[in-house]
PDB file of C-alpha atoms in Angstrom:
ATOM      1  CA  MET S   1      -0.131  13.720  -0.100  1.00 69.00           C
ATOM      2  CA  MET S   2      -1.154  10.080   0.290  1.00 74.00           C
ATOM      3  CA  ILE S   3      -4.778   8.920   0.085  1.00 75.00           C
ATOM      4  CA  PHE S   4      -5.697   5.470   1.395  1.00 77.00           C
ATOM      5  CA  VAL S   5      -8.982   4.002   0.160  1.00 78.00           C
ATOM      6  CA  PRO S   6      -9.944   0.398   1.113  1.00 77.00           C
ATOM      7  CA  ASP S   7     -10.917  -2.039  -1.645  1.00 76.00           C
ATOM      8  CA  HIS S   8     -14.393  -2.586  -0.208  1.00 76.00           C
ATOM      9  CA  PHE S   9     -15.026   1.181  -0.323  1.00 82.00           C
ATOM     10  CA  ILE S  10     -14.007   1.310  -4.001  1.00 81.00           C
ATOM     11  CA  SER S  11     -16.267  -1.624  -4.844  1.00 79.00           C
ATOM     12  CA  LYS S  12     -19.153  -0.114  -2.880  1.00 80.00           C
ATOM     13  CA  VAL S  13     -18.867   3.267  -4.626  1.00 82.00           C
ATOM     14  CA  ILE S  14     -18.829   1.690  -8.084  1.00 80.00           C
ATOM     15  CA  LYS S  15     -21.805  -0.568  -7.357  1.00 77.00           C
ATOM     16  CA  GLU S  16     -23.915   2.079  -5.600  1.00 77.00           C
ATOM     17  CA  SER S  17     -23.308   4.702  -8.281  1.00 76.00           C
ATOM     18  CA  SER S  18     -23.822   2.186 -11.108  1.00 71.00           C
ATOM     19  CA  ALA S  19     -20.732   3.749 -12.647  1.00 65.00           C
ATOM     20  CA  PRO S  20     -19.820   1.952 -15.874  1.00 68.00           C
ATOM     21  CA  ILE S  21     -16.377   0.391 -15.875  1.00 68.00           C
ATOM     22  CA  PRO S  22     -14.671   0.925 -19.241  1.00 66.00           C
ATOM     23  CA  LYS S  23     -14.203  -2.300 -21.169  1.00 64.00           C
ATOM     24  CA  CYS S  24     -10.879  -3.801 -20.219  1.00 61.00           C
ATOM     25  CA  LYS S  25      -9.314  -7.205 -19.848  1.00 58.00           C
ATOM     26  CA  VAL S  26      -8.973  -8.282 -16.228  1.00 53.00           C
ATOM     27  CA  GLU S  27      -5.289  -8.975 -15.689  1.00 57.00           C
ATOM     28  CA  ASN S  28      -2.812  -9.279 -12.855  1.00 56.00           C
ATOM     29  CA  THR S  29      -1.547  -5.905 -11.715  1.00 55.00           C
ATOM     30  CA  ASP S  30       1.510  -4.798  -9.779  1.00 59.00           C
ATOM     31  CA  ALA S  31       1.249  -3.486  -6.223  1.00 63.00           C
ATOM     32  CA  VAL S  32       1.919   0.004  -7.617  1.00 72.00           C
ATOM     33  CA  ILE S  33      -0.113   1.204 -10.604  1.00 78.00           C
ATOM     34  CA  ASN S  34       1.022   4.353 -12.370  1.00 80.00           C
ATOM     35  CA  LEU S  35      -1.797   6.731 -13.284  1.00 81.00           C
ATOM     36  CA  HIS S  36      -2.245   8.955 -16.294  1.00 80.00           C
ATOM     37  CA  LEU S  37      -2.505  12.489 -14.919  1.00 83.00           C
ATOM     38  CA  ASP S  38      -5.119  14.364 -16.938  1.00 84.00           C
ATOM     39  CA  ASP S  39      -6.630  17.805 -16.291  1.00 86.00           C
ATOM     40  CA  VAL S  40      -9.320  16.368 -13.992  1.00 85.00           C
ATOM     41  CA  LEU S  41      -6.842  14.601 -11.696  1.00 84.00           C
ATOM     42  CA  SER S  42      -4.471  17.569 -11.794  1.00 85.00           C
ATOM     43  CA  ALA S  43      -7.260  19.720 -10.378  1.00 88.00           C
ATOM     44  CA  TYR S  44      -8.477  17.090  -7.904  1.00 86.00           C
ATOM     45  CA  PHE S  45      -5.430  16.840  -5.633  1.00 85.00           C
ATOM     46  CA  PRO S  46      -5.081  20.600  -4.937  1.00 87.00           C
ATOM     47  CA  SER S  47      -8.810  20.657  -4.157  1.00 87.00           C
ATOM     48  CA  VAL S  48      -8.276  18.036  -1.434  1.00 86.00           C
ATOM     49  CA  MET S  49      -5.164  19.745  -0.069  1.00 86.00           C
ATOM     50  CA  SER S  50      -7.079  22.981   0.375  1.00 85.00           C
ATOM     51  CA  TYR S  51      -9.161  21.378   3.149  1.00 83.00           C
ATOM     52  CA  PHE S  52      -6.013  20.742   5.206  1.00 82.00           C
ATOM     53  CA  THR S  53      -4.837  24.356   5.201  1.00 82.00           C
ATOM     54  CA  LYS S  54      -7.522  25.265   7.737  1.00 80.00           C
ATOM     55  CA  GLU S  55      -7.093  25.076  11.501  1.00 79.00           C
ATOM     56  CA  GLU S  56      -9.822  22.449  11.909  1.00 82.00           C
ATOM     57  CA  PRO S  57      -9.456  19.107  10.071  1.00 79.00           C
ATOM     58  CA  PRO S  58     -12.095  18.402   7.404  1.00 80.00           C
ATOM     59  CA  ALA S  59     -15.199  16.454   8.380  1.00 83.00           C
ATOM     60  CA  GLY S  60     -15.146  12.730   7.722  1.00 81.00           C
ATOM     61  CA  ASN S  61     -18.270  12.780   5.557  1.00 84.00           C
ATOM     62  CA  LEU S  62     -16.760  15.524   3.418  1.00 86.00           C
ATOM     63  CA  LEU S  63     -13.595  13.477   2.830  1.00 85.00           C
ATOM     64  CA  GLU S  64     -15.749  10.475   1.972  1.00 87.00           C
ATOM     65  CA  ILE S  65     -17.413  12.522  -0.757  1.00 90.00           C
ATOM     66  CA  LYS S  66     -14.019  13.603  -2.078  1.00 88.00           C
ATOM     67  CA  PHE S  67     -12.809   9.982  -2.141  1.00 88.00           C
ATOM     68  CA  LYS S  68     -15.916   8.960  -4.055  1.00 88.00           C
ATOM     69  CA  GLU S  69     -15.165  11.768  -6.479  1.00 89.00           C
ATOM     70  CA  LEU S  70     -11.637  10.434  -6.963  1.00 86.00           C
ATOM     71  CA  ILE S  71     -12.859   6.928  -7.793  1.00 85.00           C
ATOM     72  CA  LEU S  72     -15.424   8.197 -10.289  1.00 85.00           C
ATOM     73  CA  ASP S  73     -12.860  10.544 -11.847  1.00 84.00           C
ATOM     74  CA  LEU S  74     -10.482   7.625 -12.342  1.00 83.00           C
ATOM     75  CA  LEU S  75     -13.229   5.536 -13.929  1.00 80.00           C
ATOM     76  CA  SER S  76     -14.062   8.312 -16.369  1.00 79.00           C
ATOM     77  CA  SER S  77     -10.504   8.376 -17.707  1.00 78.00           C
ATOM     78  CA  PRO S  78      -9.844   6.166 -20.768  1.00 76.00           C
ATOM     79  CA  HIS S  79      -6.091   6.087 -20.095  1.00 80.00           C
ATOM     80  CA  ASN S  80      -5.879   4.014 -16.913  1.00 77.00           C
ATOM     81  CA  GLU S  81      -6.446   0.481 -18.155  1.00 78.00           C
ATOM     82  CA  SER S  82      -4.440  -1.262 -15.412  1.00 78.00           C
ATOM     83  CA  LEU S  83      -6.408   0.518 -12.706  1.00 81.00           C
ATOM     84  CA  CYS S  84      -9.635  -0.199 -14.574  1.00 78.00           C
ATOM     85  CA  SER S  85      -8.709  -3.885 -14.583  1.00 77.00           C
ATOM     86  CA  TYR S  86      -8.090  -3.765 -10.846  1.00 79.00           C
ATOM     87  CA  PHE S  87     -11.430  -2.035 -10.185  1.00 78.00           C
ATOM     88  CA  LYS S  88     -13.203  -4.651 -12.290  1.00 74.00           C
ATOM     89  CA  SER S  89     -11.600  -7.475 -10.318  1.00 73.00           C
ATOM     90  CA  LEU S  90     -12.871  -5.894  -7.078  1.00 73.00           C
ATOM     91  CA  CYS S  91     -16.429  -5.776  -8.358  1.00 73.00           C
ATOM     92  CA  ASP S  92     -16.349  -9.253  -9.879  1.00 65.00           C
ATOM     93  CA  SER S  93     -14.765 -11.032  -6.934  1.00 58.00           C
ATOM     94  CA  SER S  94     -16.982 -12.728  -4.370  1.00 54.00           C
ATOM     95  CA  LYS S  95     -14.002 -13.470  -2.117  1.00 61.00           C
ATOM     96  CA  THR S  96     -12.316 -11.167   0.351  1.00 69.00           C
ATOM     97  CA  SER S  97      -9.650  -9.058  -1.342  1.00 78.00           C
ATOM     98  CA  LEU S  98      -6.217 -10.573  -0.840  1.00 87.00           C
ATOM     99  CA  ARG S  99      -4.589  -7.179  -1.318  1.00 86.00           C
ATOM    100  CA  GLU S 100      -6.619  -5.673   1.488  1.00 83.00           C
ATOM    101  CA  ILE S 101      -5.989  -8.620   3.804  1.00 88.00           C
ATOM    102  CA  MET S 102      -2.243  -8.595   3.184  1.00 92.00           C
ATOM    103  CA  GLU S 103      -1.790  -4.820   3.376  1.00 90.00           C
ATOM    104  CA  SER S 104      -3.726  -4.749   6.650  1.00 88.00           C
ATOM    105  CA  ASN S 105      -1.844  -7.626   8.279  1.00 92.00           C
ATOM    106  CA  PHE S 106       1.651  -7.968   6.772  1.00 94.00           C
ATOM    107  CA  THR S 107       3.244  -6.409   9.876  1.00 93.00           C
ATOM    108  CA  TYR S 108       2.062  -9.338  12.010  1.00 92.00           C
ATOM    109  CA  ASN S 109       4.349 -12.367  12.296  1.00 91.00           C
ATOM    110  CA  MET S 110       1.703 -14.906  11.299  1.00 91.00           C
ATOM    111  CA  LYS S 111       1.853 -18.233   9.509  1.00 92.00           C
ATOM    112  CA  LEU S 112       0.509 -18.569   5.959  1.00 93.00           C
ATOM    113  CA  GLU S 113      -2.326 -20.692   7.312  1.00 93.00           C
ATOM    114  CA  GLU S 114      -3.411 -17.729   9.432  1.00 92.00           C
ATOM    115  CA  PHE S 115      -3.348 -15.345   6.453  1.00 92.00           C
ATOM    116  CA  ALA S 116      -5.372 -17.917   4.502  1.00 90.00           C
ATOM    117  CA  TYR S 117      -7.905 -18.126   7.339  1.00 86.00           C
ATOM    118  CA  LEU S 118      -8.293 -14.331   7.424  1.00 85.00           C
ATOM    119  CA  SER S 119      -8.976 -14.318   3.690  1.00 85.00           C
ATOM    120  CA  GLY S 120     -11.580 -17.077   3.929  1.00 81.00           C
ATOM    121  CA  ARG S 121      -9.543 -19.513   1.835  1.00 87.00           C
ATOM    122  CA  SER S 122      -7.935 -22.900   2.251  1.00 89.00           C
ATOM    123  CA  ILE S 123      -4.127 -22.787   2.267  1.00 93.00           C
ATOM    124  CA  THR S 124      -4.057 -24.278  -1.238  1.00 93.00           C
ATOM    125  CA  SER S 125      -6.572 -21.757  -2.595  1.00 90.00           C
ATOM    126  CA  PHE S 126      -4.759 -18.936  -0.790  1.00 93.00           C
ATOM    127  CA  LYS S 127      -1.400 -19.759  -2.384  1.00 94.00           C
ATOM    128  CA  LYS S 128      -2.965 -20.094  -5.845  1.00 92.00           C
ATOM    129  CA  ASP S 129      -4.933 -16.833  -5.592  1.00 91.00           C
ATOM    130  CA  PHE S 130      -1.906 -15.083  -4.111  1.00 93.00           C
ATOM    131  CA  ILE S 131       0.329 -15.909  -7.062  1.00 93.00           C
ATOM    132  CA  ASN S 132      -2.439 -14.875  -9.477  1.00 89.00           C
ATOM    133  CA  THR S 133      -2.790 -11.550  -7.660  1.00 88.00           C
ATOM    134  CA  PHE S 134       0.818 -10.616  -6.834  1.00 91.00           C
ATOM    135  CA  ASN S 135       2.816 -12.639  -9.387  1.00 91.00           C
ATOM    136  CA  CYS S 136       5.028 -14.041  -6.623  1.00 94.00           C
ATOM    137  CA  THR S 137       4.832 -16.346  -3.625  1.00 95.00           C
ATOM    138  CA  PRO S 138       3.462 -15.136  -0.254  1.00 96.00           C
ATOM    139  CA  GLY S 139       6.894 -15.509   1.349  1.00 95.00           C
ATOM    140  CA  LYS S 140       8.643 -13.288  -1.197  1.00 95.00           C
ATOM    141  CA  TRP S 141       5.893 -10.659  -1.064  1.00 96.00           C
ATOM    142  CA  LEU S 142       5.895 -10.540   2.753  1.00 96.00           C
ATOM    143  CA  LEU S 143       9.660 -10.136   2.910  1.00 96.00           C
ATOM    144  CA  LYS S 144       9.673  -7.342   0.318  1.00 95.00           C
ATOM    145  CA  ARG S 145       6.719  -5.516   1.896  1.00 95.00           C
ATOM    146  CA  ARG S 146       8.138  -5.748   5.415  1.00 96.00           C
ATOM    147  CA  LEU S 147      11.495  -4.455   4.230  1.00 96.00           C
ATOM    148  CA  GLU S 148       9.773  -1.522   2.526  1.00 95.00           C
ATOM    149  CA  GLN S 149       7.945  -0.706   5.767  1.00 95.00           C
ATOM    150  CA  ALA S 150      11.132  -0.998   7.828  1.00 95.00           C
ATOM    151  CA  LYS S 151      12.952   1.312   5.421  1.00 94.00           C
ATOM    152  CA  TYR S 152      10.114   3.832   5.664  1.00 93.00           C
ATOM    153  CA  LEU S 153      10.174   3.733   9.485  1.00 93.00           C
ATOM    154  CA  LEU S 154      13.946   4.248   9.482  1.00 92.00           C
ATOM    155  CA  GLU S 155      13.486   7.296   7.275  1.00 90.00           C
ATOM    156  CA  VAL S 156      10.733   9.002   9.290  1.00 89.00           C
ATOM    157  CA  THR S 157      11.095   7.771  12.894  1.00 91.00           C
ATOM    158  CA  ASP S 158      13.765   7.204  15.554  1.00 91.00           C
ATOM    159  CA  LYS S 159      12.660   3.658  16.396  1.00 91.00           C
ATOM    160  CA  ASN S 160      15.385   1.237  17.464  1.00 93.00           C
ATOM    161  CA  ILE S 161      16.073  -2.158  15.907  1.00 93.00           C
ATOM    162  CA  ASN S 162      13.896  -4.134  18.324  1.00 93.00           C
ATOM    163  CA  GLU S 163      10.972  -1.770  17.751  1.00 94.00           C
ATOM    164  CA  LEU S 164      11.387  -2.097  13.971  1.00 94.00           C
ATOM    165  CA  VAL S 165      11.471  -5.888  14.205  1.00 94.00           C
ATOM    166  CA  PHE S 166       8.311  -5.921  16.320  1.00 92.00           C
ATOM    167  CA  GLU S 167       6.416  -3.451  14.127  1.00 93.00           C
ATOM    168  CA  THR S 168       7.268  -5.038  10.775  1.00 95.00           C
ATOM    169  CA  GLY S 169       6.679  -8.722  11.494  1.00 94.00           C
ATOM    170  CA  PHE S 170      10.229 -10.076  11.335  1.00 94.00           C
ATOM    171  CA  GLU S 171      11.125 -13.116  13.429  1.00 90.00           C
ATOM    172  CA  ASN S 172      14.155 -11.613  15.157  1.00 93.00           C
ATOM    173  CA  ALA S 173      16.702  -8.805  14.952  1.00 95.00           C
ATOM    174  CA  SER S 174      19.511 -10.825  13.361  1.00 95.00           C
ATOM    175  CA  HIS S 175      17.287 -12.014  10.521  1.00 95.00           C
ATOM    176  CA  PHE S 176      16.001  -8.486   9.967  1.00 96.00           C
ATOM    177  CA  ILE S 177      19.494  -6.961   9.858  1.00 96.00           C
ATOM    178  CA  ARG S 178      20.747  -9.627   7.434  1.00 96.00           C
ATOM    179  CA  VAL S 179      17.900  -9.344   4.905  1.00 96.00           C
ATOM    180  CA  PHE S 180      17.826  -5.533   5.142  1.00 96.00           C
ATOM    181  CA  LYS S 181      21.516  -5.349   4.264  1.00 96.00           C
ATOM    182  CA  GLN S 182      20.983  -7.770   1.370  1.00 96.00           C
ATOM    183  CA  ALA S 183      18.149  -5.624   0.032  1.00 95.00           C
ATOM    184  CA  TYR S 184      19.579  -2.111   0.521  1.00 95.00           C
ATOM    185  CA  GLY S 185      23.351  -2.601   0.745  1.00 95.00           C
ATOM    186  CA  LEU S 186      23.613  -1.209   4.279  1.00 93.00           C
ATOM    187  CA  ALA S 187      22.734  -2.503   7.721  1.00 94.00           C
ATOM    188  CA  PRO S 188      19.719  -0.679   9.260  1.00 94.00           C
ATOM    189  CA  LEU S 189      21.796   1.514  11.589  1.00 92.00           C
ATOM    190  CA  GLN S 190      24.197   2.395   8.771  1.00 93.00           C
ATOM    191  CA  PHE S 191      21.227   3.248   6.594  1.00 93.00           C
ATOM    192  CA  LYS S 192      19.824   5.507   9.330  1.00 91.00           C
ATOM    193  CA  LYS S 193      23.221   7.173   9.756  1.00 90.00           C
ATOM    194  CA  SER S 194      23.434   7.877   6.022  1.00 88.00           C
ATOM    195  CA  ILE S 195      20.021   9.583   6.159  1.00 83.00           C
ATOM    196  CA  ILE S 196      21.075  11.800   9.072  1.00 81.00           C
ATOM    197  CA  GLU S 197      24.341  12.735   7.336  1.00 79.00           C
ATOM    198  CA  HIS S 198      22.465  13.580   4.146  1.00 70.00           C
ATOM    199  CA  ILE S 199      20.033  15.821   6.043  1.00 74.00           C
ATOM    200  CA  GLN S 200      22.898  17.577   7.841  1.00 73.00           C
ATOM    201  CA  HIS S 201      24.701  18.117   4.551  1.00 69.00           C
ATOM    202  CA  GLU S 202      21.579  19.546   2.949  1.00 69.00           C
ATOM    203  CA  THR S 203      21.058  21.843   5.945  1.00 66.00           C
ATOM    204  CA  VAL S 204      24.634  23.167   5.751  1.00 65.00           C
ATOM    205  CA  SER S 205      24.356  23.669   1.979  1.00 62.00           C
ATOM    206  CA  THR S 206      21.127  25.607   2.435  1.00 57.00           C
TER     207      THR S 206
END
């Protein structure tokens, strides 16, 4: 199960509920933050899954309440300092979240100036804030994130190379194939073939 909660929603919930953020030093965090799974979180995820076992999907306002519950549960845990630091940065920042801007738009083949414009920053401020947020340059982050998305699409869809290039923001097919092979050791079509062969092998074994 994957739950996607926008940064502005997290900030809004914390501010509206006046939930205290545990004292923590605001620091740069990775794109993926590992969570400490306590009894509260262990019980939370099955409670959300139970709503999707019914024929009708859960109401939007009900899911919103459950997402608010998740945020407040995470804040109440003393073991998630990195996440606490990230939450604090959301509430303290007066600028548009770079993470949210980049995650929402990395699949578009835009220039850095256009990403900077979307974030409400000058190109100089954008580059500086980007490195402070992601610990790498915008170019390196975009390449890595687009490759991750392309790999995911190869694993779960039957999209062809041109469709993958279009949907992940790469300039052209040859560039995409070259950098994908450098990153994962196989060309995209070879990678897809290896997935199919693995599935067939697992099916036969079963």
